[in-house]
């Protein structure tokens, strides 16, 4: 069982108090590296979710001043940085990613609170220079209402930080529902919120438990005005359908299928380094990691060799062990998917460059999938059509720009893309035609707190990070003021 100074309580948090499920039920959280039981966490249901929403709604009655919100955001930034080693340890134990990477995620999360504090004046009311209709016009950014924040397991604290920083910035009280696979890092964050901040009761609530009943309760509750969700496209689509009656505002950060284009005129060593950093973070379980690597034919042999050389050096193992680069996949179903994609690619003519079928997994933990590289991938393969979410690098050749563009855009998902070329004019030509809101130009970098990030098409909508992200949880209210007499 996990033991931590950040767990004086292993409970959910509603209206400023730690709570159990009404019926006392719990669910198990285990370590994906070795299956060890880490904790029993309360399995709340619709009734407790209703209480959390009521607490959030009640907190709306006293909207916090901008200066108060800035103080909260700064305090969370500091608390996360001060506790990054312990938060990172908890994150590694429940997720599997290497401890150094987990601490990097904690710093990434802190960055969203720091950025929101720094740019909070964006939400100050503004008075228009124009005075149409003889009125003075002021635009206010009010809290949108009580909001729900639903987050996935792949970045347990990073994904929540994007949402919670913006909801606190807006003064919108939140009900947080973390993934049942990785609730512990979020629970530790709530300990810090309670310990280090003076949040009013109900401003931040944590409901843990099965997604179905909690999700339905949040979706069906008219008091929740914004539901911000990061997760799979299938669940996002269900949320769109379920939110229609209420006209609830949704922010949806869904799956990705990022192409990584390498032209023969690119610096191939740099491109290979960036590919490794991009593809193997979180063992390939990130929405922005590349799924399809498109390489101009004359560069294919050299690039495949450079990638394979680098990937072969990566150490796979328990994320708490020294020198490990890749932890286990989250569970057996994640492992089965990567293995299915690999076998399907080989079956359909792809050629292994690095790695071989690691065989079926007998149990639901220890899903250590080795870095794997194949050549000859193409649009008919599962690894092309679906998000693999694992350390499989499928290399596909292209002949010219037109073919590269066609292949890159051959997906319903629109999140991130990467383009490597030594020709600036080519990049300027191609970037506007790549159907992805995030395009790394000679970099495999994903999002950062300072810049807006989000999807299009079946990768969802809404933005997190940057000034745009600060507007996700506000309602604009416009007040024209007349001059009587
Ligand atoms: P998921 O199965 O869709 O779950 C995401 C969250 O939603 C979890 O908290 C889950 O709870 C909850 N959930 C599941 N069904 C729900 C429902 N019917 N109503 C309300 N909530 C529900 O996704 P995941 O497997 O955790 O995450 C991986 C996916 O997230 C990938 O597709 C990845 O690309 C995507 N992702 C996207 C971004 C982005 O920025 N676009 C970032 C990170 C991840 P339980 O865990 O309790 O089931």
XYZ file of C-alpha atoms and ligand atoms in Angstrom:
533
model
C 0.000 0.000 0.000
C 1.174 3.499 -0.720
C 2.259 5.686 2.158
C 2.855 9.406 1.738
C 2.820 12.613 3.773
C 0.466 13.856 1.060
C -2.114 11.255 2.107
C -3.323 12.165 5.565
C -6.650 11.082 4.052
C -7.303 8.797 1.102
C -10.750 10.139 0.437
C -12.787 12.218 -1.946
C -13.283 15.917 -1.155
C -16.621 17.700 -1.133
C -17.544 21.092 0.327
C -14.226 21.443 2.101
C -14.338 18.009 3.779
C -12.791 14.608 3.102
C -15.551 12.099 2.390
C -16.111 8.381 1.882
C -18.752 6.930 -0.420
C -22.157 6.970 1.316
C -22.256 3.176 1.180
C -18.571 2.827 2.060
C -17.557 1.208 -1.232
C -14.083 1.681 -2.643
C -12.108 0.699 -5.718
C -8.537 -0.504 -6.025
C -5.658 1.453 -7.490
C -2.670 -0.665 -8.457
C 0.866 -0.166 -9.706
C 0.992 -1.015 -13.437
C 4.635 -2.101 -13.127
C 4.098 -4.946 -10.654
C 0.403 -5.124 -9.833
C 0.936 -4.068 -6.207
C -2.181 -2.715 -4.515
C -1.541 0.988 -3.812
C -4.815 2.126 -2.273
C -8.527 1.697 -1.831
C -10.211 4.909 -2.998
C -13.857 5.864 -2.354
C -16.219 4.860 -5.157
C -18.703 7.722 -5.167
C -21.924 7.677 -7.141
C -24.647 10.039 -8.335
C -25.747 11.050 -4.823
C -22.316 12.250 -3.713
C -21.781 13.844 -7.139
C -24.994 15.800 -6.585
C -23.594 17.002 -3.244
C -20.387 18.088 -4.933
C -22.300 20.028 -7.587
C -24.457 21.631 -4.893
C -21.311 22.700 -3.031
C -19.848 24.179 -6.219
C -23.087 25.973 -6.991
C -23.187 27.400 -3.459
C -19.628 28.687 -3.811
C -20.752 30.766 -6.780
C -22.613 33.043 -4.383
C -19.399 34.776 -3.309
C -17.220 35.308 -6.381
C -13.564 35.772 -5.391
C -11.734 38.992 -6.246
C -9.102 38.869 -8.956
C -6.327 39.430 -6.415
C -7.556 36.460 -4.368
C -7.588 34.229 -7.424
C -4.089 35.327 -8.333
C -2.910 34.428 -4.818
C -4.465 30.954 -5.085
C -2.844 30.312 -8.454
C 0.565 31.416 -7.224
C 0.215 29.284 -4.094
C -0.586 26.167 -6.153
C 2.381 26.819 -8.450
C 4.646 27.027 -5.405
C 3.110 23.991 -3.686
C 3.519 21.833 -6.784
C 7.145 22.850 -7.276
C 7.938 22.350 -3.573
C 6.423 18.850 -3.640
C 7.461 17.708 -7.100
C 9.558 14.762 -5.927
C 6.776 13.258 -3.807
C 4.015 14.052 -6.281
C 6.209 12.553 -8.992
C 6.696 9.402 -6.925
C 2.943 8.968 -6.464
C 2.432 9.597 -10.174
C 5.034 7.008 -11.145
C 3.591 4.410 -8.800
C 0.092 4.682 -10.229
C 0.934 5.448 -13.870
C 4.297 3.754 -14.498
C 6.202 6.589 -16.225
C 9.809 7.178 -15.094
C 10.164 9.275 -11.945
C 12.150 12.029 -13.703
C 9.456 12.282 -16.350
C 6.735 12.315 -13.694
C 8.459 15.204 -11.922
C 8.628 16.951 -15.289
C 4.862 16.543 -15.530
C 4.447 18.144 -12.091
C 6.547 21.145 -13.202
C 4.520 21.303 -16.422
C 1.349 21.361 -14.307
C 2.770 24.111 -12.079
C 3.463 26.154 -15.218
C -0.259 26.425 -15.986
C -0.991 27.942 -12.574
C 1.987 30.303 -12.889
C 0.916 31.398 -16.346
C -2.692 31.976 -15.288
C -1.542 34.056 -12.293
C 0.751 36.103 -14.501
C -1.922 36.792 -17.129
C -4.978 37.084 -14.940
C -5.494 40.707 -15.937
C -6.805 39.343 -19.239
C -10.010 38.755 -17.258
C -10.293 42.349 -15.977
C -13.405 44.110 -17.254
C -12.724 46.298 -20.280
C -14.523 49.398 -21.421
C -14.865 49.851 -25.154
C -13.276 52.915 -26.752
C -16.391 53.306 -28.929
C -19.662 54.532 -27.396
C -22.364 53.224 -29.759
C -25.991 54.160 -29.041
C -24.834 56.873 -26.675
C -23.804 54.294 -24.071
C -20.565 53.367 -22.310
C -19.973 49.667 -23.007
C -18.170 47.439 -20.532
C -17.343 43.769 -21.064
C -17.103 41.628 -17.914
C -15.734 38.109 -17.625
C -17.972 36.356 -15.099
C -17.504 32.799 -13.851
C -19.455 30.583 -16.260
C -21.049 28.689 -13.357
C -20.196 25.450 -11.637
C -17.937 23.415 -13.923
C -16.930 19.760 -14.260
C -13.350 18.755 -15.034
C -12.906 15.159 -16.250
C -9.362 13.957 -16.852
C -7.531 10.906 -18.258
C -4.818 8.679 -16.823
C -1.998 9.525 -19.192
C -1.148 12.877 -17.564
C -2.937 12.655 -14.221
C -1.855 16.082 -13.000
C -0.828 17.805 -16.239
C -4.274 17.516 -17.802
C -6.033 18.610 -14.639
C -3.715 21.609 -14.219
C -4.767 22.930 -17.620
C -8.381 22.927 -16.546
C -8.154 23.807 -12.852
C -5.827 26.766 -13.459
C -8.352 28.234 -15.878
C -11.415 27.489 -13.728
C -9.822 29.048 -10.638
C -8.686 32.006 -12.745
C -12.295 32.473 -13.798
C -13.608 32.002 -10.254
C -15.702 29.069 -11.458
C -16.134 26.394 -8.736
C -15.153 22.952 -9.990
C -16.096 19.307 -9.562
C -13.076 17.224 -10.549
C -13.398 13.622 -11.746
C -9.978 11.993 -12.268
C -9.393 8.719 -14.072
C -10.011 5.694 -11.857
C -6.650 4.332 -12.998
C -4.707 7.301 -11.602
C -6.685 9.201 -8.947
C -3.881 9.315 -6.365
C -1.841 12.202 -7.782
C -5.022 14.287 -7.903
C -5.838 13.285 -4.343
C -2.394 14.490 -3.309
C -3.030 17.762 -5.128
C -6.213 18.213 -3.084
C -4.200 17.699 0.103
C -2.012 20.590 -1.021
C -5.035 22.721 -1.893
C -6.399 22.175 1.591
C -3.080 22.660 3.309
C -1.692 25.631 1.426
C -4.725 27.636 0.280
C -7.754 29.265 1.798
C -10.182 28.141 -0.886
C -13.800 28.708 0.094
C -15.865 25.597 0.716
C -17.028 24.091 -2.578
C -14.571 25.959 -4.821
C -12.774 22.690 -5.660
C -14.412 19.302 -5.147
C -13.056 15.862 -5.957
C -15.301 12.944 -6.864
C -13.659 9.567 -7.379
C -15.376 6.469 -8.700
C -16.867 4.800 -11.751
C -17.097 7.032 -14.796
C -20.581 5.989 -15.922
C -22.665 7.059 -12.901
C -20.527 10.111 -12.094
C -20.313 11.189 -15.734
C -24.070 10.840 -16.217
C -24.742 12.794 -13.022
C -22.468 15.636 -14.148
C -23.820 15.656 -17.673
C -27.446 15.576 -16.565
C -27.096 18.347 -13.983
C -28.202 21.741 -15.302
C -26.098 23.485 -12.618
C -22.933 22.321 -14.399
C -22.513 24.966 -17.093
C -19.201 23.814 -18.585
C -17.934 20.269 -18.841
C -14.277 20.128 -19.736
C -13.181 16.655 -20.759
C -9.878 15.164 -21.853
C -10.002 11.578 -23.003
C -11.019 9.334 -25.841
C -12.959 10.450 -28.894
C -15.673 7.839 -28.247
C -16.480 9.242 -24.786
C -16.251 12.811 -26.116
C -18.828 11.989 -28.773
C -21.141 10.515 -26.113
C -20.779 13.711 -24.070
C -21.749 15.836 -27.075
C -24.896 13.765 -27.529
C -25.707 13.849 -23.814
C -25.257 17.598 -23.386
C -27.771 18.667 -26.031
C -30.834 19.174 -23.831
C -28.969 21.488 -21.512
C -26.973 23.307 -24.221
C -24.065 22.683 -21.870
C -20.763 24.130 -23.002
C -18.143 21.446 -23.639
C -14.397 21.627 -23.984
C -13.198 18.400 -25.554
C -9.553 17.389 -25.750
C -9.752 14.033 -27.520
C -7.562 11.525 -29.278
C -4.841 12.291 -31.814
C -3.179 10.640 -34.810
C -0.186 12.886 -35.391
C 1.871 12.645 -38.591
C 5.617 13.332 -38.411
C 6.944 14.415 -41.806
C 10.628 14.150 -42.570
C 11.892 15.574 -45.863
C 15.237 14.484 -47.241
C 16.573 18.048 -46.833
C 15.998 17.942 -43.047
C 18.738 17.547 -40.452
C 18.101 13.829 -39.993
C 19.971 13.505 -36.683
C 17.941 16.318 -35.192
C 14.710 14.857 -36.594
C 15.574 11.432 -35.128
C 16.346 12.952 -31.696
C 13.065 14.846 -31.742
C 11.162 11.756 -32.828
C 12.545 9.763 -29.917
C 11.662 12.492 -27.400
C 8.198 12.917 -28.890
C 7.289 9.293 -29.474
C 8.543 7.587 -26.337
C 7.386 10.056 -23.694
C 4.931 8.210 -21.464
C 5.856 5.056 -23.431
C 4.005 6.550 -26.390
C 0.794 7.044 -24.419
C 0.243 10.721 -25.217
C -2.308 12.362 -27.481
C 0.373 14.446 -29.207
C 2.945 11.739 -29.785
C 3.351 10.909 -33.418
C 1.429 7.923 -34.725
C 2.572 7.913 -38.369
C 6.089 8.778 -39.459
C 6.292 9.861 -43.101
C 9.754 9.909 -44.613
C 10.768 11.129 -48.086
C 12.030 8.079 -49.987
C 15.706 9.085 -50.471
C 16.055 9.626 -46.693
C 14.297 6.457 -45.579
C 17.302 4.135 -45.154
C 19.373 6.666 -43.227
C 16.479 7.873 -41.091
C 15.276 4.362 -40.197
C 18.794 3.487 -39.089
C 19.170 6.609 -36.941
C 15.802 6.045 -35.258
C 16.465 2.357 -34.623
C 19.921 3.083 -33.168
C 18.479 5.591 -30.725
C 15.398 3.541 -29.820
C 17.555 0.470 -29.134
C 19.352 2.390 -26.371
C 16.151 3.114 -24.424
C 15.774 1.207 -21.167
C 12.372 -0.283 -20.370
C 11.459 -1.049 -16.767
C 9.896 0.047 -13.495
C 9.593 3.840 -13.531
C 11.105 4.110 -10.048
C 14.302 2.325 -11.124
C 17.403 4.331 -12.023
C 18.080 4.884 -15.729
C 14.683 3.732 -16.999
C 13.371 5.615 -20.063
C 10.084 3.793 -20.632
C 7.752 2.426 -17.999
C 5.027 -0.167 -18.518
C 1.909 0.525 -20.537
C -1.071 1.335 -18.363
C -2.659 -2.123 -18.555
C -3.159 -5.265 -20.573
C -5.691 -3.735 -22.930
C -3.201 -0.972 -23.803
C -0.573 -3.652 -24.416
C -2.927 -5.770 -26.521
C -3.675 -2.782 -28.736
C -0.003 -2.034 -29.464
C 0.667 -5.723 -30.109
C -2.354 -5.948 -32.434
C -1.094 -2.922 -34.376
C 2.379 -4.437 -34.650
C 1.132 -7.856 -35.799
C -1.313 -6.303 -38.242
C 1.448 -4.150 -39.757
C 3.748 -7.164 -40.198
C 0.885 -9.217 -41.560
C 0.233 -6.541 -44.156
C 3.805 -6.306 -45.363
C 5.640 -3.980 -42.978
C 9.209 -4.992 -42.162
C 10.575 -5.027 -38.593
C 13.594 -2.780 -38.056
C 13.744 -2.984 -34.278
C 11.793 -5.196 -31.878
C 9.777 -8.342 -32.392
C 6.410 -9.637 -31.207
C 6.690 -9.599 -27.403
C 3.936 -12.182 -27.099
C 0.648 -12.061 -25.210
C 0.513 -10.701 -21.667
C -0.835 -13.081 -19.051
C -1.794 -10.565 -16.364
C -3.094 -7.008 -16.143
C 0.227 -5.444 -15.110
C 3.853 -5.473 -16.180
C 2.906 -4.427 -19.714
C 6.479 -3.649 -20.737
C 6.396 -3.183 -24.491
C 9.830 -2.688 -26.095
C 10.553 0.215 -28.443
C 9.592 -1.120 -31.852
C 10.265 0.274 -35.332
C 8.798 -0.996 -38.599
C 9.176 0.137 -42.219
C 6.670 -0.022 -45.042
C 3.633 1.165 -43.051
C 0.642 2.464 -44.970
C -2.956 3.711 -44.813
C -4.537 0.255 -44.847
C -2.942 -0.672 -41.495
C -4.508 -0.422 -38.029
C -1.487 1.544 -36.764
C -2.346 4.199 -39.348
C -6.089 4.391 -38.822
C -6.153 4.155 -35.013
C -4.260 5.888 -32.226
C -1.707 3.229 -31.157
C -0.874 4.773 -27.745
C 2.353 2.842 -27.354
C 6.027 2.629 -28.370
C 5.523 1.522 -31.978
C 7.180 3.639 -34.702
C 5.666 2.886 -38.136
C 7.721 4.465 -40.938
C 5.956 5.130 -44.240
C 7.602 6.441 -47.421
C 6.419 9.360 -49.574
C 7.652 10.669 -52.929
C 6.799 14.370 -52.988
C 5.047 17.198 -51.153
C 1.632 16.441 -52.589
C 1.790 12.832 -51.488
C 3.150 13.820 -48.070
C 0.257 16.219 -47.522
C -2.335 13.701 -48.635
C -0.942 11.038 -46.320
C -0.535 13.415 -43.361
C -4.114 14.679 -43.599
C -5.523 11.158 -44.040
C -7.230 11.050 -40.620
C -10.429 12.260 -39.002
C -8.411 13.329 -35.975
C -6.862 16.786 -35.914
C -4.569 17.567 -33.026
C -0.830 17.726 -33.713
C 1.580 17.315 -36.633
C 5.342 17.726 -37.024
C 7.297 18.830 -40.064
C 11.054 18.511 -40.554
C 12.685 20.231 -43.510
C 15.694 22.435 -44.212
C 13.647 24.457 -46.682
C 11.754 27.333 -45.028
C 9.740 28.065 -48.162
C 8.516 24.478 -48.189
C 7.482 24.727 -44.546
C 5.624 28.019 -45.141
C 3.837 26.346 -48.036
C 2.862 23.170 -46.203
C 2.014 24.325 -42.670
C -1.234 26.143 -43.601
C -2.329 23.030 -45.498
C -1.713 20.613 -42.624
C -5.131 20.081 -41.000
C -3.840 20.183 -37.426
C -4.051 23.050 -34.902
C -0.541 22.324 -33.577
C 2.307 21.980 -36.084
C 5.841 21.522 -34.787
C 8.290 22.972 -37.352
C 11.628 21.225 -36.918
C 10.577 20.322 -33.377
C 8.665 17.455 -31.830
C 7.482 19.698 -29.020
C 3.921 19.344 -27.813
C 1.941 21.944 -25.838
C 3.220 24.416 -23.244
C 1.332 26.548 -20.688
C 2.070 29.759 -22.593
C 0.404 28.753 -25.872
C -3.154 27.734 -26.750
C -3.589 24.072 -27.553
C -6.578 22.003 -28.607
C -8.133 19.943 -31.330
C -10.285 20.153 -34.384
C -12.553 17.619 -36.094
C -12.707 14.362 -34.050
C -9.954 15.544 -31.732
C -12.493 17.892 -30.160
C -12.752 21.634 -29.619
C -11.845 24.353 -27.156
C -8.423 25.547 -26.129
C -6.246 25.061 -23.069
C -3.166 27.110 -22.227
C -2.300 30.596 -23.420
C -4.664 33.538 -23.172
C -7.335 31.582 -25.073
C -7.358 28.924 -22.351
C -8.229 31.543 -19.731
C -11.530 32.163 -21.486
C -12.847 28.575 -21.298
C -14.649 28.992 -17.976
C -15.914 32.559 -18.220
C -19.170 33.938 -19.506
C -18.822 37.338 -21.110
C -21.385 39.818 -19.910
C -21.743 43.068 -21.815
C -23.146 46.121 -20.015
C -24.087 49.175 -22.091
C -24.694 52.032 -19.686
C -26.959 54.846 -20.791
C -27.034 58.478 -19.663
C -30.492 59.230 -18.200
C -31.781 62.683 -19.005
P -11.280 7.772 -21.472
O -11.491 6.325 -21.284
O -12.156 8.493 -22.445
O -11.408 8.417 -20.017
C -11.096 9.766 -19.753
C -11.805 10.207 -18.489
O -13.217 10.173 -18.716
C -11.579 9.311 -17.281
O -11.647 10.092 -16.105
C -12.761 8.353 -17.329
O -13.034 7.806 -16.061
C -13.841 9.317 -17.780
N -14.976 8.712 -18.458
C -15.052 7.527 -19.095
N -16.319 7.339 -19.558
C -17.030 8.449 -19.219
C -18.375 8.855 -19.405
N -19.257 8.101 -20.059
N -18.754 10.054 -18.918
C -17.886 10.860 -18.281
N -16.601 10.505 -18.041
C -16.175 9.333 -18.531
O -9.789 8.116 -21.923
P -8.440 7.590 -21.287
O -8.210 6.208 -21.757
O -8.413 7.877 -19.827
O -7.377 8.590 -21.966
C -6.734 8.327 -23.162
C -7.332 9.184 -24.276
O -7.219 10.553 -23.925
C -6.565 9.032 -25.576
O -7.448 8.917 -26.653
C -5.779 10.347 -25.666
O -5.439 10.729 -26.970
C -6.728 11.298 -25.032
N -6.030 12.502 -24.587
C -6.219 13.665 -25.269
C -5.526 14.811 -24.911
C -5.708 16.116 -25.649
O -5.188 17.140 -25.191
N -6.426 16.138 -26.758
C -4.647 14.756 -23.826
C -4.474 13.563 -23.157
C -5.186 12.430 -23.532
P -12.566 6.316 -15.646
O -11.076 6.324 -15.688
O -13.093 6.177 -14.267
O -13.148 5.378 -16.644
